[in-house]
């Protein structure tokens, strides 16, 4: 039995910068920014498909690594990833890394 498709959620394009490996989000201006607040949010499935097409073109141009879409939610004036995995990816490790100031 096939699973029912998930309902569409507003989405942003996430990737890693090719030079630094930093997690980045595609802005409406076409830049890749490290702050989720600066990301373009696709509000419809068609807009999400178009956003992913632009993000993949940036991949093909050697700007970022394997962009994908992640679902986001708006809470109290902020935007955050819907899934815990993407929240951790967007905000960094949950434990101090060797040599980090955390």
mmCIF file with all atom_site columns, C-alpha atoms in Angstrom:
data_model
loop_
_atom_site.group_PDB
_atom_site.id
_atom_site.type_symbol
_atom_site.label_atom_id
_atom_site.label_alt_id
_atom_site.label_comp_id
_atom_site.label_asym_id
_atom_site.label_entity_id
_atom_site.label_seq_id
_atom_site.pdbx_PDB_ins_code
_atom_site.Cartn_x
_atom_site.Cartn_y
_atom_site.Cartn_z
_atom_site.occupancy
_atom_site.B_iso_or_equiv
_atom_site.pdbx_formal_charge
_atom_site.auth_seq_id
_atom_site.auth_comp_id
_atom_site.auth_asym_id
_atom_site.auth_atom_id
_atom_site.pdbx_PDB_model_num
ATOM 1   C CA . UNK A 1 1   ? 0.000  0.000  0.000   1.00 0.00 ? 1   UNK A CA 1
ATOM 2   C CA . UNK A 1 2   ? 1.482  3.316  -1.063  1.00 0.00 ? 2   UNK A CA 1
ATOM 3   C CA . UNK A 1 3   ? 1.804  6.119  1.428   1.00 0.00 ? 3   UNK A CA 1
ATOM 4   C CA . UNK A 1 4   ? -0.352 9.168  0.885   1.00 0.00 ? 4   UNK A CA 1
ATOM 5   C CA . UNK A 1 5   ? 1.703  12.179 -0.221  1.00 0.00 ? 5   UNK A CA 1
ATOM 6   C CA . UNK A 1 6   ? 2.455  14.680 2.508   1.00 0.00 ? 6   UNK A CA 1
ATOM 7   C CA . UNK A 1 7   ? 0.598  17.984 2.287   1.00 0.00 ? 7   UNK A CA 1
ATOM 8   C CA . UNK A 1 8   ? 2.746  20.821 0.960   1.00 0.00 ? 8   UNK A CA 1
ATOM 9   C CA . UNK A 1 9   ? 4.552  22.970 3.524   1.00 0.00 ? 9   UNK A CA 1
ATOM 10  C CA . UNK A 1 10  ? 6.248  26.314 2.785   1.00 0.00 ? 10  UNK A CA 1
ATOM 11  C CA . UNK A 1 11  ? 9.820  25.492 1.796   1.00 0.00 ? 11  UNK A CA 1
ATOM 12  C CA . UNK A 1 12  ? 13.294 26.983 1.426   1.00 0.00 ? 12  UNK A CA 1
ATOM 13  C CA . UNK A 1 13  ? 16.324 25.796 -0.544  1.00 0.00 ? 13  UNK A CA 1
ATOM 14  C CA . UNK A 1 14  ? 19.188 24.578 1.666   1.00 0.00 ? 14  UNK A CA 1
ATOM 15  C CA . UNK A 1 15  ? 22.675 23.552 0.641   1.00 0.00 ? 15  UNK A CA 1
ATOM 16  C CA . UNK A 1 16  ? 26.322 23.794 1.633   1.00 0.00 ? 16  UNK A CA 1
ATOM 17  C CA . UNK A 1 17  ? 28.698 26.419 0.289   1.00 0.00 ? 17  UNK A CA 1
ATOM 18  C CA . UNK A 1 18  ? 31.149 24.740 -2.066  1.00 0.00 ? 18  UNK A CA 1
ATOM 19  C CA . UNK A 1 19  ? 34.145 26.664 -0.697  1.00 0.00 ? 19  UNK A CA 1
ATOM 20  C CA . UNK A 1 20  ? 33.523 26.547 3.050   1.00 0.00 ? 20  UNK A CA 1
ATOM 21  C CA . UNK A 1 21  ? 30.996 23.782 3.625   1.00 0.00 ? 21  UNK A CA 1
ATOM 22  C CA . UNK A 1 22  ? 28.806 26.176 5.631   1.00 0.00 ? 22  UNK A CA 1
ATOM 23  C CA . UNK A 1 23  ? 25.059 25.530 5.508   1.00 0.00 ? 23  UNK A CA 1
ATOM 24  C CA . UNK A 1 24  ? 23.420 28.170 3.322   1.00 0.00 ? 24  UNK A CA 1
ATOM 25  C CA . UNK A 1 25  ? 19.939 29.116 2.150   1.00 0.00 ? 25  UNK A CA 1
ATOM 26  C CA . UNK A 1 26  ? 18.980 30.637 -1.209  1.00 0.00 ? 26  UNK A CA 1
ATOM 27  C CA . UNK A 1 27  ? 17.627 34.181 -0.945  1.00 0.00 ? 27  UNK A CA 1
ATOM 28  C CA . UNK A 1 28  ? 15.037 35.750 -3.227  1.00 0.00 ? 28  UNK A CA 1
ATOM 29  C CA . UNK A 1 29  ? 17.863 37.797 -4.768  1.00 0.00 ? 29  UNK A CA 1
ATOM 30  C CA . UNK A 1 30  ? 19.723 34.625 -5.780  1.00 0.00 ? 30  UNK A CA 1
ATOM 31  C CA . UNK A 1 31  ? 22.454 34.850 -3.154  1.00 0.00 ? 31  UNK A CA 1
ATOM 32  C CA . UNK A 1 32  ? 23.244 32.033 -0.722  1.00 0.00 ? 32  UNK A CA 1
ATOM 33  C CA . UNK A 1 33  ? 23.045 33.260 2.878   1.00 0.00 ? 33  UNK A CA 1
ATOM 34  C CA . UNK A 1 34  ? 23.858 31.588 6.197   1.00 0.00 ? 34  UNK A CA 1
ATOM 35  C CA . UNK A 1 35  ? 20.833 33.054 8.017   1.00 0.00 ? 35  UNK A CA 1
ATOM 36  C CA . UNK A 1 36  ? 17.543 31.241 7.470   1.00 0.00 ? 36  UNK A CA 1
ATOM 37  C CA . UNK A 1 37  ? 15.724 34.552 7.982   1.00 0.00 ? 37  UNK A CA 1
ATOM 38  C CA . UNK A 1 38  ? 17.167 35.727 4.643   1.00 0.00 ? 38  UNK A CA 1
ATOM 39  C CA . UNK A 1 39  ? 15.911 32.726 2.680   1.00 0.00 ? 39  UNK A CA 1
ATOM 40  C CA . UNK A 1 40  ? 13.285 32.860 -0.045  1.00 0.00 ? 40  UNK A CA 1
ATOM 41  C CA . UNK A 1 41  ? 10.207 30.982 1.150   1.00 0.00 ? 41  UNK A CA 1
ATOM 42  C CA . UNK A 1 42  ? 8.209  29.136 -1.503  1.00 0.00 ? 42  UNK A CA 1
ATOM 43  C CA . UNK A 1 43  ? 4.555  29.244 -0.535  1.00 0.00 ? 43  UNK A CA 1
ATOM 44  C CA . UNK A 1 44  ? 3.200  26.886 -3.214  1.00 0.00 ? 44  UNK A CA 1
ATOM 45  C CA . UNK A 1 45  ? 4.366  23.630 -4.771  1.00 0.00 ? 45  UNK A CA 1
ATOM 46  C CA . UNK A 1 46  ? 4.922  25.384 -8.122  1.00 0.00 ? 46  UNK A CA 1
ATOM 47  C CA . UNK A 1 47  ? 7.006  28.105 -6.444  1.00 0.00 ? 47  UNK A CA 1
ATOM 48  C CA . UNK A 1 48  ? 9.004  25.405 -4.621  1.00 0.00 ? 48  UNK A CA 1
ATOM 49  C CA . UNK A 1 49  ? 9.689  23.591 -7.900  1.00 0.00 ? 49  UNK A CA 1
ATOM 50  C CA . UNK A 1 50  ? 10.897 26.859 -9.467  1.00 0.00 ? 50  UNK A CA 1
ATOM 51  C CA . UNK A 1 51  ? 13.085 27.613 -6.423  1.00 0.00 ? 51  UNK A CA 1
ATOM 52  C CA . UNK A 1 52  ? 14.677 24.163 -6.604  1.00 0.00 ? 52  UNK A CA 1
ATOM 53  C CA . UNK A 1 53  ? 15.332 24.616 -10.330 1.00 0.00 ? 53  UNK A CA 1
ATOM 54  C CA . UNK A 1 54  ? 17.184 27.895 -9.608  1.00 0.00 ? 54  UNK A CA 1
ATOM 55  C CA . UNK A 1 55  ? 19.089 26.255 -6.748  1.00 0.00 ? 55  UNK A CA 1
ATOM 56  C CA . UNK A 1 56  ? 20.157 23.351 -8.968  1.00 0.00 ? 56  UNK A CA 1
ATOM 57  C CA . UNK A 1 57  ? 21.379 25.849 -11.574 1.00 0.00 ? 57  UNK A CA 1
ATOM 58  C CA . UNK A 1 58  ? 23.608 27.327 -8.842  1.00 0.00 ? 58  UNK A CA 1
ATOM 59  C CA . UNK A 1 59  ? 24.872 23.792 -8.170  1.00 0.00 ? 59  UNK A CA 1
ATOM 60  C CA . UNK A 1 60  ? 25.635 23.345 -11.852 1.00 0.00 ? 60  UNK A CA 1
ATOM 61  C CA . UNK A 1 61  ? 27.502 26.682 -11.771 1.00 0.00 ? 61  UNK A CA 1
ATOM 62  C CA . UNK A 1 62  ? 29.706 25.391 -8.928  1.00 0.00 ? 62  UNK A CA 1
ATOM 63  C CA . UNK A 1 63  ? 28.330 27.633 -6.168  1.00 0.00 ? 63  UNK A CA 1
ATOM 64  C CA . UNK A 1 64  ? 26.795 25.059 -3.788  1.00 0.00 ? 64  UNK A CA 1
ATOM 65  C CA . UNK A 1 65  ? 26.596 21.324 -3.151  1.00 0.00 ? 65  UNK A CA 1
ATOM 66  C CA . UNK A 1 66  ? 23.423 19.288 -3.821  1.00 0.00 ? 66  UNK A CA 1
ATOM 67  C CA . UNK A 1 67  ? 20.684 21.795 -2.913  1.00 0.00 ? 67  UNK A CA 1
ATOM 68  C CA . UNK A 1 68  ? 17.380 20.482 -1.670  1.00 0.00 ? 68  UNK A CA 1
ATOM 69  C CA . UNK A 1 69  ? 14.132 21.852 -0.290  1.00 0.00 ? 69  UNK A CA 1
ATOM 70  C CA . UNK A 1 70  ? 13.193 21.714 3.377   1.00 0.00 ? 70  UNK A CA 1
ATOM 71  C CA . UNK A 1 71  ? 9.851  22.495 4.940   1.00 0.00 ? 71  UNK A CA 1
ATOM 72  C CA . UNK A 1 72  ? 9.692  25.479 7.272   1.00 0.00 ? 72  UNK A CA 1
ATOM 73  C CA . UNK A 1 73  ? 7.187  26.878 9.738   1.00 0.00 ? 73  UNK A CA 1
ATOM 74  C CA . UNK A 1 74  ? 6.629  30.401 10.986  1.00 0.00 ? 74  UNK A CA 1
ATOM 75  C CA . UNK A 1 75  ? 6.421  30.797 14.745  1.00 0.00 ? 75  UNK A CA 1
ATOM 76  C CA . UNK A 1 76  ? 6.061  34.074 16.603  1.00 0.00 ? 76  UNK A CA 1
ATOM 77  C CA . UNK A 1 77  ? 7.642  36.083 13.808  1.00 0.00 ? 77  UNK A CA 1
ATOM 78  C CA . UNK A 1 78  ? 10.480 33.616 13.170  1.00 0.00 ? 78  UNK A CA 1
ATOM 79  C CA . UNK A 1 79  ? 11.037 30.964 10.534  1.00 0.00 ? 79  UNK A CA 1
ATOM 80  C CA . UNK A 1 80  ? 12.447 27.577 11.501  1.00 0.00 ? 80  UNK A CA 1
ATOM 81  C CA . UNK A 1 81  ? 12.857 24.210 9.796   1.00 0.00 ? 81  UNK A CA 1
ATOM 82  C CA . UNK A 1 82  ? 9.933  21.867 10.404  1.00 0.00 ? 82  UNK A CA 1
ATOM 83  C CA . UNK A 1 83  ? 12.033 18.741 10.955  1.00 0.00 ? 83  UNK A CA 1
ATOM 84  C CA . UNK A 1 84  ? 14.482 18.357 13.878  1.00 0.00 ? 84  UNK A CA 1
ATOM 85  C CA . UNK A 1 85  ? 17.229 17.065 11.555  1.00 0.00 ? 85  UNK A CA 1
ATOM 86  C CA . UNK A 1 86  ? 17.088 20.243 9.460   1.00 0.00 ? 86  UNK A CA 1
ATOM 87  C CA . UNK A 1 87  ? 16.867 22.433 12.573  1.00 0.00 ? 87  UNK A CA 1
ATOM 88  C CA . UNK A 1 88  ? 20.146 20.914 13.801  1.00 0.00 ? 88  UNK A CA 1
ATOM 89  C CA . UNK A 1 89  ? 21.678 21.268 10.331  1.00 0.00 ? 89  UNK A CA 1
ATOM 90  C CA . UNK A 1 90  ? 20.662 24.934 10.177  1.00 0.00 ? 90  UNK A CA 1
ATOM 91  C CA . UNK A 1 91  ? 21.854 25.849 13.666  1.00 0.00 ? 91  UNK A CA 1
ATOM 92  C CA . UNK A 1 92  ? 24.943 23.687 14.048  1.00 0.00 ? 92  UNK A CA 1
ATOM 93  C CA . UNK A 1 93  ? 26.005 20.723 16.176  1.00 0.00 ? 93  UNK A CA 1
ATOM 94  C CA . UNK A 1 94  ? 24.265 20.068 19.496  1.00 0.00 ? 94  UNK A CA 1
ATOM 95  C CA . UNK A 1 95  ? 27.574 19.329 21.225  1.00 0.00 ? 95  UNK A CA 1
ATOM 96  C CA . UNK A 1 96  ? 30.804 21.319 21.385  1.00 0.00 ? 96  UNK A CA 1
ATOM 97  C CA . UNK A 1 97  ? 33.329 20.328 18.761  1.00 0.00 ? 97  UNK A CA 1
ATOM 98  C CA . UNK A 1 98  ? 37.026 19.981 19.566  1.00 0.00 ? 98  UNK A CA 1
ATOM 99  C CA . UNK A 1 99  ? 38.584 23.414 19.356  1.00 0.00 ? 99  UNK A CA 1
ATOM 100 C CA . UNK A 1 100 ? 35.252 25.264 19.370  1.00 0.00 ? 100 UNK A CA 1
ATOM 101 C CA . UNK A 1 101 ? 34.559 28.089 21.800  1.00 0.00 ? 101 UNK A CA 1
ATOM 102 C CA . UNK A 1 102 ? 31.229 26.553 22.826  1.00 0.00 ? 102 UNK A CA 1
#
